[in-house]
Amino acid sequence: MSIDGVAIDWLNFTPWSSLAGGALIGLAASLFVLFNGRIAGISGLLGSVLEGGEGRAEKGLFLLGLLLAPLLWGLFSVLPTIEFQSGWLGLLVAGLLVGVGTRYGSGCTSGHGVCGVSRLSPRSLVATFTFMAAGFVTVFVLRHLLGG
Amino acid sequence: MRKLTALLAGVLFGIGLLLAGMANPTKVLGFLDLAGAWDPSLALVMIGAIAVAAGPLAWAKRRAQSLLGAPMQLPAKRELDPRLIGGSLVFGIGWGIAGICPGPALAILLSGHWQVSVFVLAMLAGMLLFTALERRRSH
């Protein structure tokens, strides 16, 4: 742990691919709102499809596209590294919390963090601040207070 | 046509997540670990996404219909209720445990890692639990 401020991990810092990936995410969210009139919030779309809400076909197709992305990527290139840090119990607990939390909170990193913050929605600004803070604190507790 | 644009938007969204590094839980946790060796990459993902989406979303706000004639469905709710904050808190804790949020979970579901299947099943269970509790509340 660094005492005097934040130590940047320059080895793993990927500014250009992260900016470009972010721009693509922004482009996808733009297309969805410009053509379909909908917010690209993944937890909301998924919850709505599960509940059998309005616009199931369009929402389902967006989610299908998301599912197909790694397969399409794999046709042209090797998939980027995907490395997990948790065992099955951690994944189970994390998944449950993410499922329940995003539905009660009306959104996640995409709906609040990208679309809502872009619109300067007060609810999304508060939600994004809250889940980022909770994420920072959780990692601090798990890695630096309990783990080590 | 709207079905096609929905599918295309989903594919682009997934490719963007993969390219950005958001689909790698280790990288996400590296961003959330301020006290360790901090990887700020994911801040740039948000900056890139917002820079591109802000204009179109502002345009959408002033329109009643999309370019393909669909009704513009933007969230109208404004109040900051305990559900918004409590839910986001619970979500953030789950995100901090595994480094996975809903978009990346779906974008790597078919990548051949068993871990993501466990996460997605639990996430769907959590969502269904919410729906069940909501239905009970409204009866």
CSV table of C-alpha atoms in Angstrom, one decimal, chain A residues 1-2 5-10 12-40 42-44 46-47 50-51 54 57-59 61-73 79-110 112-124 126-128 130-132 134-140 142-144, chain B residues 2-27 29-42 44-54 56-61 65-75 77-81 83-111 113-116 118-120 122-131 133-135:
chain,number,residue,atom,x,y,z
A,1,MET,CA,0.0,0.0,0.0
A,2,SER,CA,1.3,3.5,-0.8
A,5,GLY,CA,-1.0,9.1,-2.4
A,6,VAL,CA,-2.0,6.8,-5.2
A,7,ALA,CA,0.6,4.6,-6.9
A,8,ILE,CA,-0.3,4.3,-10.6
A,9,ASP,CA,0.1,0.8,-12.2
A,10,TRP,CA,1.8,2.0,-15.4
A,12,ASN,CA,-1.2,-2.4,-16.9
A,13,PHE,CA,-2.4,1.1,-17.8
A,14,THR,CA,-4.0,0.9,-21.3
A,15,PRO,CA,-5.1,4.5,-22.1
A,16,TRP,CA,-5.7,4.1,-25.9
A,17,SER,CA,-7.5,0.9,-26.0
A,18,SER,CA,-9.6,1.9,-23.0
A,19,LEU,CA,-10.5,5.3,-24.6
A,20,ALA,CA,-11.3,3.6,-28.0
A,21,GLY,CA,-13.4,0.9,-26.3
A,22,GLY,CA,-15.2,3.6,-24.3
A,23,ALA,CA,-15.9,5.5,-27.5
A,24,LEU,CA,-17.3,2.4,-29.1
A,25,ILE,CA,-19.5,1.9,-26.0
A,26,GLY,CA,-20.6,5.5,-26.4
A,27,LEU,CA,-21.3,5.0,-30.1
A,28,ALA,CA,-23.4,1.9,-29.3
A,29,ALA,CA,-25.4,3.8,-26.7
A,30,SER,CA,-25.9,6.6,-29.2
A,31,LEU,CA,-27.2,4.3,-31.9
A,32,PHE,CA,-29.6,2.7,-29.5
A,33,VAL,CA,-31.1,6.0,-28.4
A,34,LEU,CA,-31.1,7.6,-31.9
A,35,PHE,CA,-32.7,4.7,-33.7
A,36,ASN,CA,-34.6,2.8,-31.0
A,37,GLY,CA,-35.3,5.6,-28.5
A,38,ARG,CA,-34.0,3.6,-25.7
A,39,ILE,CA,-31.3,3.8,-23.0
A,40,ALA,CA,-28.5,1.2,-23.3
A,42,ILE,CA,-27.8,-3.6,-19.5
A,43,SER,CA,-29.3,-4.4,-16.1
A,44,GLY,CA,-32.6,-2.5,-17.0
A,46,LEU,CA,-32.1,-7.7,-18.8
A,47,GLY,CA,-34.6,-7.1,-16.0
A,50,LEU,CA,-37.0,-11.3,-17.6
A,51,GLU,CA,-40.2,-9.6,-16.5
A,54,GLU,CA,-42.6,-3.8,-23.4
A,57,ALA,CA,-37.8,-8.2,-29.1
A,58,GLU,CA,-35.6,-5.1,-29.5
A,59,LYS,CA,-34.2,-5.4,-26.0
A,61,LEU,CA,-31.8,-8.4,-29.7
A,62,PHE,CA,-29.5,-5.8,-28.1
A,63,LEU,CA,-28.6,-8.4,-25.4
A,64,LEU,CA,-28.1,-11.0,-28.1
A,65,GLY,CA,-25.7,-8.7,-29.8
A,66,LEU,CA,-23.8,-8.3,-26.6
A,67,LEU,CA,-23.6,-12.1,-26.1
A,68,LEU,CA,-22.4,-12.6,-29.7
A,69,ALA,CA,-19.6,-10.0,-29.4
A,70,PRO,CA,-16.9,-12.4,-28.1
A,71,LEU,CA,-17.7,-14.9,-30.9
A,72,LEU,CA,-17.5,-12.2,-33.6
A,73,TRP,CA,-14.2,-10.9,-32.0
A,79,LEU,CA,-9.9,-12.7,-27.3
A,80,PRO,CA,-8.3,-10.3,-24.8
A,81,THR,CA,-7.2,-11.7,-21.4
A,82,ILE,CA,-10.1,-12.5,-19.1
A,83,GLU,CA,-8.8,-13.4,-15.6
A,84,PHE,CA,-11.0,-14.0,-12.6
A,85,GLN,CA,-10.0,-13.3,-9.0
A,86,SER,CA,-12.9,-15.0,-7.2
A,87,GLY,CA,-13.8,-18.6,-6.5
A,88,TRP,CA,-17.4,-19.9,-7.0
A,89,LEU,CA,-18.6,-18.7,-3.7
A,90,GLY,CA,-17.4,-15.1,-4.3
A,91,LEU,CA,-18.9,-15.2,-7.8
A,92,LEU,CA,-22.2,-16.5,-6.4
A,93,VAL,CA,-22.4,-13.8,-3.8
A,94,ALA,CA,-21.2,-11.1,-6.1
A,95,GLY,CA,-23.7,-12.1,-8.8
A,96,LEU,CA,-26.6,-12.0,-6.4
A,97,LEU,CA,-25.7,-8.6,-5.0
A,98,VAL,CA,-25.2,-7.2,-8.5
A,99,GLY,CA,-28.6,-8.6,-9.6
A,100,VAL,CA,-30.6,-7.4,-6.7
A,101,GLY,CA,-28.7,-4.1,-6.3
A,102,THR,CA,-29.0,-3.0,-10.0
A,103,ARG,CA,-32.7,-3.6,-10.0
A,104,TYR,CA,-33.4,-1.7,-6.8
A,105,GLY,CA,-31.0,1.0,-7.9
A,106,SER,CA,-32.6,1.2,-11.4
A,107,GLY,CA,-29.3,0.7,-13.3
A,108,CYS,CA,-25.6,-0.1,-13.4
A,109,THR,CA,-22.4,1.0,-14.9
A,110,SER,CA,-23.9,1.4,-18.4
A,112,HIS,CA,-26.3,5.2,-14.9
A,113,GLY,CA,-22.5,5.4,-15.4
A,114,VAL,CA,-22.5,6.1,-19.1
A,115,CYS,CA,-26.0,7.1,-20.3
A,116,GLY,CA,-27.2,8.8,-17.1
A,117,VAL,CA,-23.9,10.7,-16.4
A,118,SER,CA,-23.9,11.8,-20.1
A,119,ARG,CA,-27.4,13.3,-19.6
A,120,LEU,CA,-26.3,14.8,-16.3
A,121,SER,CA,-29.2,13.1,-14.6
A,122,PRO,CA,-29.1,13.8,-10.9
A,123,ARG,CA,-30.3,10.3,-10.0
A,124,SER,CA,-27.5,8.7,-12.2
A,126,VAL,CA,-25.8,10.0,-7.3
A,127,ALA,CA,-26.1,6.3,-8.2
A,128,THR,CA,-22.7,6.3,-10.0
A,130,THR,CA,-22.6,5.5,-4.7
A,131,PHE,CA,-21.6,2.3,-6.6
A,132,MET,CA,-18.1,3.5,-7.4
A,134,ALA,CA,-19.0,1.1,-2.6
A,135,GLY,CA,-16.7,-0.7,-5.1
A,136,PHE,CA,-13.6,1.2,-3.9
A,137,VAL,CA,-14.4,0.5,-0.3
A,138,THR,CA,-15.2,-3.2,-0.9
A,139,VAL,CA,-11.9,-3.8,-2.7
A,140,PHE,CA,-10.0,-1.9,0.1
A,142,LEU,CA,-11.2,-7.3,1.0
A,143,ARG,CA,-7.6,-6.7,-0.2
A,144,HIS,CA,-6.0,-4.6,2.4
B,2,ARG,CA,-35.2,-1.2,-35.4
B,3,LYS,CA,-34.5,-4.9,-34.6
B,4,LEU,CA,-31.4,-4.6,-36.8
B,5,THR,CA,-30.2,-1.4,-35.1
B,6,ALA,CA,-30.8,-3.0,-31.7
B,7,LEU,CA,-28.7,-6.0,-32.6
B,8,LEU,CA,-25.9,-3.8,-34.1
B,9,ALA,CA,-25.8,-1.6,-31.1
B,10,GLY,CA,-25.5,-4.7,-28.8
B,11,VAL,CA,-22.6,-6.1,-30.8
B,12,LEU,CA,-20.8,-2.7,-30.8
B,13,PHE,CA,-21.4,-2.4,-27.1
B,14,GLY,CA,-19.9,-5.8,-26.5
B,15,ILE,CA,-16.9,-5.2,-28.7
B,16,GLY,CA,-16.3,-1.9,-26.9
B,17,LEU,CA,-16.3,-3.6,-23.5
B,18,LEU,CA,-13.8,-6.2,-24.7
B,19,LEU,CA,-11.5,-3.6,-26.3
B,20,ALA,CA,-11.7,-1.4,-23.3
B,21,GLY,CA,-10.6,-4.0,-20.8
B,22,MET,CA,-13.9,-3.9,-18.9
B,23,ALA,CA,-14.4,-7.6,-19.6
B,24,ASN,CA,-11.4,-8.6,-17.6
B,25,PRO,CA,-12.3,-8.8,-13.9
B,26,THR,CA,-8.7,-8.5,-12.9
B,27,LYS,CA,-8.4,-5.1,-14.7
B,29,LEU,CA,-10.4,-4.8,-9.7
B,30,GLY,CA,-7.1,-3.0,-10.5
B,31,PHE,CA,-9.1,0.1,-11.1
B,32,LEU,CA,-11.2,-0.3,-7.9
B,33,ASP,CA,-8.0,-0.8,-5.9
B,34,LEU,CA,-7.0,2.7,-5.1
B,35,ALA,CA,-4.7,1.7,-2.3
B,36,GLY,CA,-2.8,-0.9,-4.4
B,37,ALA,CA,-1.1,-0.4,-7.7
B,38,TRP,CA,-3.9,1.7,-9.3
B,39,ASP,CA,-4.8,1.1,-13.0
B,40,PRO,CA,-6.8,4.2,-14.1
B,41,SER,CA,-7.7,2.8,-17.5
B,42,LEU,CA,-11.4,2.4,-16.7
B,44,LEU,CA,-10.8,6.6,-19.6
B,45,VAL,CA,-13.5,4.1,-20.7
B,46,MET,CA,-16.1,6.3,-19.0
B,47,ILE,CA,-14.6,9.5,-20.5
B,48,GLY,CA,-14.5,8.0,-24.0
B,49,ALA,CA,-18.1,6.7,-23.7
B,50,ILE,CA,-19.5,10.0,-22.3
B,51,ALA,CA,-17.6,12.2,-24.8
B,52,VAL,CA,-19.3,10.3,-27.7
B,53,ALA,CA,-22.8,9.7,-26.1
B,54,ALA,CA,-23.4,13.1,-24.5
B,56,PRO,CA,-26.8,12.2,-29.1
B,57,LEU,CA,-28.4,11.9,-25.7
B,58,ALA,CA,-28.9,15.6,-25.4
B,59,TRP,CA,-30.4,15.6,-28.9
B,60,ALA,CA,-32.7,12.7,-27.8
B,61,LYS,CA,-33.9,14.6,-24.8
B,65,GLN,CA,-39.5,10.2,-31.5
B,66,SER,CA,-36.3,8.4,-32.6
B,67,LEU,CA,-35.0,8.6,-36.2
B,68,LEU,CA,-36.9,5.4,-36.9
B,69,GLY,CA,-40.1,6.7,-35.4
B,70,ALA,CA,-39.9,4.8,-32.0
B,71,PRO,CA,-41.1,6.8,-29.0
B,72,MET,CA,-38.2,8.3,-27.1
B,73,GLN,CA,-38.1,6.5,-23.8
B,74,LEU,CA,-35.8,8.4,-21.4
B,75,PRO,CA,-36.1,8.0,-17.6
B,77,LYS,CA,-37.9,10.0,-12.5
B,78,ARG,CA,-36.1,12.7,-10.6
B,79,GLU,CA,-36.3,12.0,-6.9
B,80,LEU,CA,-33.3,10.6,-5.0
B,81,ASP,CA,-35.0,7.8,-3.0
B,83,ARG,CA,-34.0,2.5,-3.1
B,84,LEU,CA,-31.7,4.2,-5.6
B,85,ILE,CA,-29.0,4.7,-3.1
B,86,GLY,CA,-29.4,1.4,-1.2
B,87,GLY,CA,-29.5,-0.5,-4.5
B,88,SER,CA,-26.5,1.2,-5.9
B,89,LEU,CA,-24.6,0.5,-2.7
B,90,VAL,CA,-25.5,-3.2,-2.9
B,91,PHE,CA,-24.5,-3.3,-6.5
B,92,GLY,CA,-21.2,-1.6,-5.8
B,93,ILE,CA,-20.3,-4.1,-3.1
B,94,GLY,CA,-21.0,-7.0,-5.5
B,95,TRP,CA,-19.0,-5.2,-8.2
B,96,GLY,CA,-16.1,-4.9,-5.8
B,97,ILE,CA,-16.2,-8.5,-4.8
B,98,ALA,CA,-15.8,-10.0,-8.3
B,99,GLY,CA,-15.0,-7.1,-10.6
B,100,ILE,CA,-17.9,-7.9,-12.9
B,101,CYS,CA,-20.9,-5.8,-13.7
B,102,PRO,CA,-23.9,-6.7,-15.9
B,103,GLY,CA,-22.7,-5.6,-19.3
B,104,PRO,CA,-19.3,-7.3,-19.2
B,105,ALA,CA,-20.9,-10.4,-17.6
B,106,LEU,CA,-23.0,-10.9,-20.8
B,107,ALA,CA,-20.2,-9.9,-23.1
B,108,ILE,CA,-18.0,-12.7,-21.8
B,109,LEU,CA,-20.7,-15.3,-21.1
B,110,LEU,CA,-19.8,-17.2,-24.3
B,111,SER,CA,-16.1,-16.8,-24.0
B,113,HIS,CA,-14.9,-19.4,-18.8
B,114,TRP,CA,-17.0,-21.3,-16.2
B,115,GLN,CA,-16.8,-18.5,-13.7
B,116,VAL,CA,-18.9,-16.1,-15.6
B,118,VAL,CA,-21.9,-18.9,-12.1
B,119,PHE,CA,-21.9,-15.1,-11.9
B,120,VAL,CA,-24.7,-14.7,-14.5
B,122,ALA,CA,-26.6,-15.7,-9.6
B,123,MET,CA,-27.3,-12.3,-11.1
B,124,LEU,CA,-30.4,-13.5,-12.9
B,125,ALA,CA,-31.5,-15.1,-9.6
B,126,GLY,CA,-31.0,-11.8,-7.9
B,127,MET,CA,-33.0,-10.0,-10.5
B,128,LEU,CA,-35.9,-12.5,-10.3
B,129,LEU,CA,-35.8,-12.2,-6.5
B,130,PHE,CA,-36.3,-8.4,-7.0
B,131,THR,CA,-39.3,-9.0,-9.3
B,133,LEU,CA,-40.5,-9.1,-3.9
B,134,GLU,CA,-41.9,-6.3,-6.0
B,135,ARG,CA,-44.9,-8.3,-7.0
